[in-house]
PDB file of C-alpha atoms in Angstrom:
ATOM      1  CA  UNK A   1      30.952 -38.297 -28.226  1.00  0.00           C
ATOM      2  CA  UNK A   2      29.069 -36.375 -25.530  1.00  0.00           C
ATOM      3  CA  UNK A   3      32.106 -36.622 -23.270  1.00  0.00           C
ATOM      4  CA  UNK A   4      34.315 -35.285 -26.080  1.00  0.00           C
ATOM      5  CA  UNK A   5      31.995 -32.362 -26.861  1.00  0.00           C
ATOM      6  CA  UNK A   6      31.639 -31.164 -23.267  1.00  0.00           C
ATOM      7  CA  UNK A   7      35.347 -31.618 -22.519  1.00  0.00           C
ATOM      8  CA  UNK A   8      36.315 -29.646 -25.641  1.00  0.00           C
ATOM      9  CA  UNK A   9      33.894 -26.823 -24.766  1.00  0.00           C
ATOM     10  CA  UNK A  10      35.498 -26.494 -21.319  1.00  0.00           C
ATOM     11  CA  UNK A  11      38.990 -26.747 -22.787  1.00  0.00           C
ATOM     12  CA  UNK A  12      38.265 -24.160 -25.497  1.00  0.00           C
ATOM     13  CA  UNK A  13      36.781 -21.629 -23.076  1.00  0.00           C
ATOM     14  CA  UNK A  14      39.679 -21.851 -20.608  1.00  0.00           C
ATOM     15  CA  UNK A  15      42.388 -22.099 -23.277  1.00  0.00           C
ATOM     16  CA  UNK A  16      41.211 -19.104 -25.321  1.00  0.00           C
ATOM     17  CA  UNK A  17      40.525 -16.973 -22.235  1.00  0.00           C
ATOM     18  CA  UNK A  18      43.868 -17.573 -20.537  1.00  0.00           C
ATOM     19  CA  UNK A  19      45.849 -17.680 -23.781  1.00  0.00           C
ATOM     20  CA  UNK A  20      44.318 -14.374 -24.863  1.00  0.00           C
ATOM     21  CA  UNK A  21      45.159 -12.692 -21.577  1.00  0.00           C
ATOM     22  CA  UNK A  22      48.713 -14.093 -21.505  1.00  0.00           C
ATOM     23  CA  UNK A  23      49.461 -13.160 -25.105  1.00  0.00           C
ATOM     24  CA  UNK A  24      47.990  -9.667 -24.998  1.00  0.00           C
ATOM     25  CA  UNK A  25      49.252  -8.406 -21.643  1.00  0.00           C
ATOM     26  CA  UNK A  26      52.508 -10.378 -21.379  1.00  0.00           C
ATOM     27  CA  UNK A  27      54.824  -9.665 -18.445  1.00  0.00           C
ATOM     28  CA  UNK A  28      53.710 -10.902 -15.038  1.00  0.00           C
ATOM     29  CA  UNK A  29      50.279 -12.011 -16.341  1.00  0.00           C
ATOM     30  CA  UNK A  30      51.918 -14.165 -18.988  1.00  0.00           C
ATOM     31  CA  UNK A  31      54.415 -15.641 -16.518  1.00  0.00           C
ATOM     32  CA  UNK A  32      51.729 -16.591 -13.957  1.00  0.00           C
ATOM     33  CA  UNK A  33      49.410 -18.160 -16.541  1.00  0.00           C
ATOM     34  CA  UNK A  34      52.239 -20.106 -18.179  1.00  0.00           C
ATOM     35  CA  UNK A  35      53.502 -21.450 -14.848  1.00  0.00           C
ATOM     36  CA  UNK A  36      49.974 -22.617 -14.006  1.00  0.00           C
ATOM     37  CA  UNK A  37      49.719 -24.213 -17.470  1.00  0.00           C
ATOM     38  CA  UNK A  38      52.998 -26.069 -16.911  1.00  0.00           C
ATOM     39  CA  UNK A  39      51.742 -27.463 -13.606  1.00  0.00           C
ATOM     40  CA  UNK A  40      48.389 -28.530 -15.080  1.00  0.00           C
ATOM     41  CA  UNK A  41      50.073 -29.965 -18.174  1.00  0.00           C
ATOM     42  CA  UNK A  42      52.316 -32.102 -15.989  1.00  0.00           C
ATOM     43  CA  UNK A  43      49.377 -33.951 -14.417  1.00  0.00           C
ATOM     44  CA  UNK A  44      48.835 -37.312 -16.164  1.00  0.00           C
ATOM     45  CA  UNK A  45      45.129 -37.693 -16.846  1.00  0.00           C
ATOM     46  CA  UNK A  46      44.763 -41.474 -16.927  1.00  0.00           C
ATOM     47  CA  UNK A  47      46.486 -42.186 -13.563  1.00  0.00           C
ATOM     48  CA  UNK A  48      44.700 -39.183 -12.030  1.00  0.00           C
ATOM     49  CA  UNK A  49      41.282 -40.446 -13.147  1.00  0.00           C
ATOM     50  CA  UNK A  50      42.069 -44.002 -12.069  1.00  0.00           C
ATOM     51  CA  UNK A  51      42.895 -42.762  -8.562  1.00  0.00           C
ATOM     52  CA  UNK A  52      39.733 -40.633  -8.412  1.00  0.00           C
ATOM     53  CA  UNK A  53      37.616 -43.494  -9.693  1.00  0.00           C
ATOM     54  CA  UNK A  54      39.036 -45.851  -7.088  1.00  0.00           C
ATOM     55  CA  UNK A  55      38.612 -43.332  -4.232  1.00  0.00           C
ATOM     56  CA  UNK A  56      35.221 -41.749  -4.920  1.00  0.00           C
ATOM     57  CA  UNK A  57      33.857 -43.664  -7.911  1.00  0.00           C
ATOM     58  CA  UNK A  58      31.857 -46.110  -5.816  1.00  0.00           C
ATOM     59  CA  UNK A  59      29.895 -43.254  -4.231  1.00  0.00           C
ATOM     60  CA  UNK A  60      28.875 -41.701  -7.570  1.00  0.00           C
ATOM     61  CA  UNK A  61      26.027 -42.634  -9.861  1.00  0.00           C
ATOM     62  CA  UNK A  62      26.695 -43.430 -13.515  1.00  0.00           C
ATOM     63  CA  UNK A  63      25.600 -39.943 -14.591  1.00  0.00           C
ATOM     64  CA  UNK A  64      27.715 -38.228 -11.923  1.00  0.00           C
ATOM     65  CA  UNK A  65      30.739 -40.271 -12.948  1.00  0.00           C
ATOM     66  CA  UNK A  66      30.221 -39.234 -16.566  1.00  0.00           C
ATOM     67  CA  UNK A  67      30.103 -35.577 -15.525  1.00  0.00           C
ATOM     68  CA  UNK A  68      33.279 -36.064 -13.494  1.00  0.00           C
ATOM     69  CA  UNK A  69      35.113 -37.479 -16.519  1.00  0.00           C
ATOM     70  CA  UNK A  70      33.917 -34.591 -18.724  1.00  0.00           C
ATOM     71  CA  UNK A  71      34.887 -31.844 -16.291  1.00  0.00           C
ATOM     72  CA  UNK A  72      38.276 -33.223 -15.282  1.00  0.00           C
ATOM     73  CA  UNK A  73      39.193 -33.988 -18.891  1.00  0.00           C
ATOM     74  CA  UNK A  74      38.329 -30.418 -19.871  1.00  0.00           C
ATOM     75  CA  UNK A  75      40.171 -28.897 -16.906  1.00  0.00           C
ATOM     76  CA  UNK A  76      43.373 -30.823 -17.656  1.00  0.00           C
ATOM     77  CA  UNK A  77      43.414 -30.427 -21.461  1.00  0.00           C
ATOM     78  CA  UNK A  78      43.486 -26.665 -22.036  1.00  0.00           C
ATOM     79  CA  UNK A  79      47.226 -26.070 -21.761  1.00  0.00           C
ATOM     80  CA  UNK A  80      48.129 -26.845 -25.391  1.00  0.00           C
ATOM     81  CA  UNK A  81      45.398 -24.591 -26.762  1.00  0.00           C
ATOM     82  CA  UNK A  82      46.401 -21.854 -24.328  1.00  0.00           C
ATOM     83  CA  UNK A  83      50.004 -21.887 -25.589  1.00  0.00           C
ATOM     84  CA  UNK A  84      48.856 -21.833 -29.219  1.00  0.00           C
ATOM     85  CA  UNK A  85      46.503 -18.861 -28.688  1.00  0.00           C
ATOM     86  CA  UNK A  86      49.210 -17.040 -26.714  1.00  0.00           C
ATOM     87  CA  UNK A  87      51.756 -17.470 -29.513  1.00  0.00           C
ATOM     88  CA  UNK A  88      49.291 -16.298 -32.155  1.00  0.00           C
ATOM     89  CA  UNK A  89      48.320 -13.223 -30.144  1.00  0.00           C
ATOM     90  CA  UNK A  90      51.984 -12.298 -29.657  1.00  0.00           C
ATOM     91  CA  UNK A  91      52.139 -11.950 -33.444  1.00  0.00           C
ATOM     92  CA  UNK A  92      48.772 -10.178 -33.784  1.00  0.00           C
ATOM     93  CA  UNK A  93      48.965  -7.604 -31.000  1.00  0.00           C
ATOM     94  CA  UNK A  94      51.421  -5.395 -32.906  1.00  0.00           C
ATOM     95  CA  UNK A  95      49.348  -5.358 -36.094  1.00  0.00           C
ATOM     96  CA  UNK A  96      48.000  -2.084 -37.443  1.00  0.00           C
ATOM     97  CA  UNK A  97      44.351  -2.874 -36.689  1.00  0.00           C
ATOM     98  CA  UNK A  98      45.198  -3.436 -33.002  1.00  0.00           C
ATOM     99  CA  UNK A  99      47.151  -0.176 -32.835  1.00  0.00           C
ATOM    100  CA  UNK A 100      44.239   1.628 -34.520  1.00  0.00           C
ATOM    101  CA  UNK A 101      41.758   0.142 -32.036  1.00  0.00           C
ATOM    102  CA  UNK A 102      43.929   1.288 -29.110  1.00  0.00           C
ATOM    103  CA  UNK A 103      44.179   4.768 -30.624  1.00  0.00           C
ATOM    104  CA  UNK A 104      40.392   4.951 -30.907  1.00  0.00           C
ATOM    105  CA  UNK A 105      40.063   4.098 -27.214  1.00  0.00           C
ATOM    106  CA  UNK A 106      38.534   0.640 -27.644  1.00  0.00           C
ATOM    107  CA  UNK A 107      38.550  -1.360 -24.413  1.00  0.00           C
ATOM    108  CA  UNK A 108      41.275  -3.963 -24.147  1.00  0.00           C
ATOM    109  CA  UNK A 109      38.777  -6.756 -23.515  1.00  0.00           C
ATOM    110  CA  UNK A 110      37.025  -5.919 -26.802  1.00  0.00           C
ATOM    111  CA  UNK A 111      40.350  -5.736 -28.640  1.00  0.00           C
ATOM    112  CA  UNK A 112      41.279  -9.222 -27.409  1.00  0.00           C
ATOM    113  CA  UNK A 113      37.989 -11.056 -27.851  1.00  0.00           C
ATOM    114  CA  UNK A 114      36.345  -9.145 -30.724  1.00  0.00           C
ATOM    115  CA  UNK A 115      39.322  -8.305 -32.923  1.00  0.00           C
ATOM    116  CA  UNK A 116      42.329 -10.535 -32.188  1.00  0.00           C
ATOM    117  CA  UNK A 117      40.713 -13.867 -31.237  1.00  0.00           C
ATOM    118  CA  UNK A 118      38.572 -14.100 -34.441  1.00  0.00           C
ATOM    119  CA  UNK A 119      41.759 -13.647 -36.478  1.00  0.00           C
ATOM    120  CA  UNK A 120      43.473 -16.613 -34.807  1.00  0.00           C
ATOM    121  CA  UNK A 121      40.470 -18.965 -34.669  1.00  0.00           C
ATOM    122  CA  UNK A 122      41.300 -20.580 -38.012  1.00  0.00           C
ATOM    123  CA  UNK A 123      44.573 -21.827 -36.532  1.00  0.00           C
ATOM    124  CA  UNK A 124      43.002 -23.060 -33.301  1.00  0.00           C
ATOM    125  CA  UNK A 125      40.152 -24.975 -34.982  1.00  0.00           C
ATOM    126  CA  UNK A 126      42.440 -27.835 -35.976  1.00  0.00           C
ATOM    127  CA  UNK A 127      43.725 -28.111 -32.405  1.00  0.00           C
ATOM    128  CA  UNK A 128      40.151 -28.116 -31.073  1.00  0.00           C
ATOM    129  CA  UNK A 129      39.086 -30.942 -33.403  1.00  0.00           C
ATOM    130  CA  UNK A 130      42.198 -32.944 -32.512  1.00  0.00           C
ATOM    131  CA  UNK A 131      41.334 -32.421 -28.847  1.00  0.00           C
ATOM    132  CA  UNK A 132      37.838 -33.756 -29.541  1.00  0.00           C
ATOM    133  CA  UNK A 133      39.278 -36.979 -30.909  1.00  0.00           C
ATOM    134  CA  UNK A 134      41.799 -37.201 -28.066  1.00  0.00           C
ATOM    135  CA  UNK A 135      39.049 -36.770 -25.459  1.00  0.00           C
ATOM    136  CA  UNK A 136      37.059 -39.608 -27.028  1.00  0.00           C
ATOM    137  CA  UNK A 137      40.137 -41.849 -27.068  1.00  0.00           C
ATOM    138  CA  UNK A 138      40.933 -41.029 -23.436  1.00  0.00           C
ATOM    139  CA  UNK A 139      37.392 -41.783 -22.263  1.00  0.00           C
ATOM    140  CA  UNK A 140      37.423 -45.045 -24.198  1.00  0.00           C
ATOM    141  CA  UNK A 141      40.744 -45.979 -22.596  1.00  0.00           C
ATOM    142  CA  UNK A 142      39.313 -45.304 -19.145  1.00  0.00           C
ATOM    143  CA  UNK A 143      36.169 -47.323 -19.841  1.00  0.00           C
ATOM    144  CA  UNK A 144      38.220 -50.159 -21.326  1.00  0.00           C
ATOM    145  CA  UNK A 145      40.335 -50.285 -18.152  1.00  0.00           C
ATOM    146  CA  UNK A 146      37.193 -50.235 -16.008  1.00  0.00           C
ATOM    147  CA  UNK A 147      37.750 -46.765 -14.533  1.00  0.00           C
ATOM    148  CA  UNK A 148      35.519 -44.725 -16.826  1.00  0.00           C
ATOM    149  CA  UNK A 149      31.780 -44.625 -17.413  1.00  0.00           C
ATOM    150  CA  UNK A 150      30.343 -47.909 -16.111  1.00  0.00           C
ATOM    151  CA  UNK A 151      27.738 -50.138 -17.699  1.00  0.00           C
ATOM    152  CA  UNK A 152      24.915 -50.054 -18.717  1.00  0.00           C
ATOM    153  CA  UNK A 153      25.802 -46.681 -20.295  1.00  0.00           C
ATOM    154  CA  UNK A 154      27.171 -47.606 -23.745  1.00  0.00           C
ATOM    155  CA  UNK A 155      30.582 -46.253 -24.713  1.00  0.00           C
ATOM    156  CA  UNK A 156      33.173 -47.460 -27.200  1.00  0.00           C
ATOM    157  CA  UNK A 157      35.412 -48.416 -24.311  1.00  0.00           C
ATOM    158  CA  UNK A 158      32.672 -50.542 -22.743  1.00  0.00           C
ATOM    159  CA  UNK A 159      32.016 -52.253 -26.074  1.00  0.00           C
ATOM    160  CA  UNK A 160      35.695 -53.094 -26.458  1.00  0.00           C
ATOM    161  CA  UNK A 161      35.907 -54.294 -22.845  1.00  0.00           C
ATOM    162  CA  UNK A 162      33.426 -57.037 -23.699  1.00  0.00           C
ATOM    163  CA  UNK A 163      35.905 -58.308 -26.305  1.00  0.00           C
ATOM    164  CA  UNK A 164      38.816 -58.451 -23.856  1.00  0.00           C
ATOM    165  CA  UNK A 165      38.983 -62.203 -24.112  1.00  0.00           C
ATOM    166  CA  UNK A 166      40.993 -64.479 -26.406  1.00  0.00           C
ATOM    167  CA  UNK A 167      37.949 -66.589 -27.227  1.00  0.00           C
ATOM    168  CA  UNK A 168      35.899 -63.520 -28.182  1.00  0.00           C
ATOM    169  CA  UNK A 169      38.777 -62.114 -30.251  1.00  0.00           C
ATOM    170  CA  UNK A 170      39.119 -65.343 -32.247  1.00  0.00           C
ATOM    171  CA  UNK A 171      35.553 -66.605 -32.541  1.00  0.00           C
ATOM    172  CA  UNK A 172      33.370 -63.502 -32.105  1.00  0.00           C
ATOM    173  CA  UNK A 173      35.481 -61.014 -34.044  1.00  0.00           C
ATOM    174  CA  UNK A 174      32.509 -58.760 -34.912  1.00  0.00           C
ATOM    175  CA  UNK A 175      32.243 -57.739 -31.242  1.00  0.00           C
ATOM    176  CA  UNK A 176      35.504 -55.768 -31.472  1.00  0.00           C
ATOM    177  CA  UNK A 177      36.067 -55.152 -35.198  1.00  0.00           C
ATOM    178  CA  UNK A 178      32.972 -53.021 -35.784  1.00  0.00           C
ATOM    179  CA  UNK A 179      33.272 -50.822 -32.636  1.00  0.00           C
ATOM    180  CA  UNK A 180      36.975 -50.253 -33.315  1.00  0.00           C
ATOM    181  CA  UNK A 181      36.385 -49.475 -37.016  1.00  0.00           C
ATOM    182  CA  UNK A 182      33.525 -47.047 -36.343  1.00  0.00           C
ATOM    183  CA  UNK A 183      35.532 -45.367 -33.586  1.00  0.00           C
ATOM    184  CA  UNK A 184      38.494 -44.893 -35.942  1.00  0.00           C
ATOM    185  CA  UNK A 185      36.272 -43.532 -38.736  1.00  0.00           C
ATOM    186  CA  UNK A 186      34.573 -41.105 -36.334  1.00  0.00           C
ATOM    187  CA  UNK A 187      37.893 -39.744 -35.082  1.00  0.00           C
ATOM    188  CA  UNK A 188      39.273 -39.326 -38.611  1.00  0.00           C
ATOM    189  CA  UNK A 189      36.040 -37.665 -39.789  1.00  0.00           C
ATOM    190  CA  UNK A 190      36.149 -35.136 -36.950  1.00  0.00           C
ATOM    191  CA  UNK A 191      39.714 -34.176 -37.883  1.00  0.00           C
ATOM    192  CA  UNK A 192      38.792 -33.817 -41.567  1.00  0.00           C
ATOM    193  CA  UNK A 193      35.824 -31.614 -40.652  1.00  0.00           C
ATOM    194  CA  UNK A 194      38.149 -29.389 -38.613  1.00  0.00           C
ATOM    195  CA  UNK A 195      40.545 -29.054 -41.565  1.00  0.00           C
ATOM    196  CA  UNK A 196      37.652 -28.180 -43.881  1.00  0.00           C
ATOM    197  CA  UNK A 197      36.295 -25.515 -41.511  1.00  0.00           C
ATOM    198  CA  UNK A 198      39.774 -24.043 -41.124  1.00  0.00           C
ATOM    199  CA  UNK A 199      40.186 -23.801 -44.907  1.00  0.00           C
ATOM    200  CA  UNK A 200      36.695 -22.299 -45.275  1.00  0.00           C
ATOM    201  CA  UNK A 201      37.187 -19.439 -42.815  1.00  0.00           C
ATOM    202  CA  UNK A 202      40.906 -18.769 -43.301  1.00  0.00           C
ATOM    203  CA  UNK A 203      41.256 -15.710 -45.542  1.00  0.00           C
ATOM    204  CA  UNK A 204      44.823 -16.781 -46.432  1.00  0.00           C
ATOM    205  CA  UNK A 205      43.761 -20.197 -47.673  1.00  0.00           C
ATOM    206  CA  UNK A 206      44.749 -20.895 -51.285  1.00  0.00           C
ATOM    207  CA  UNK A 207      41.402 -22.639 -51.865  1.00  0.00           C
ATOM    208  CA  UNK A 208      39.314 -19.511 -51.272  1.00  0.00           C
TER     209      UNK A 208
END
């Protein structure tokens, strides 16, 4: 879960910053940011991390390897959020409150991050929570394949790696059933929390 939290914080910061700039200014700024996002989005994370782990993993401590997974996962996961924020800001930047702020001489940075971004956060919260679950699944996949956070640091992937044996699967079922079940419940709970927060802060929600 620590890996998921840190990766999502990095992803959210980069995605909202670049998406806000691309959506508000458009033109050349939008084109450059979107081309960079397409390049980053085309990099497959799992093969990339497996190569890095094989090349430099042996020279890193367990803590350094965990930091590497967090940072790289965050740096490669922001593209979807960036596109979502950009699309939302395209719709918001012509609203009356934005025009009024420009007329009053409010700085463009304040218009983007104090006025427009808070109005699109309810939409992005669901994406952020989904990214949290995806980051946890990705780290578990890496650890299960032996390229993630090594033992003795406990992760769900490491727990499931210990059950990667036909004898364990048949005779010691509790070694993989409980980690898998708790992992699934955690991921679902995170997504439900994101939906609840979105409904709570969205002024257009029918439940308010």
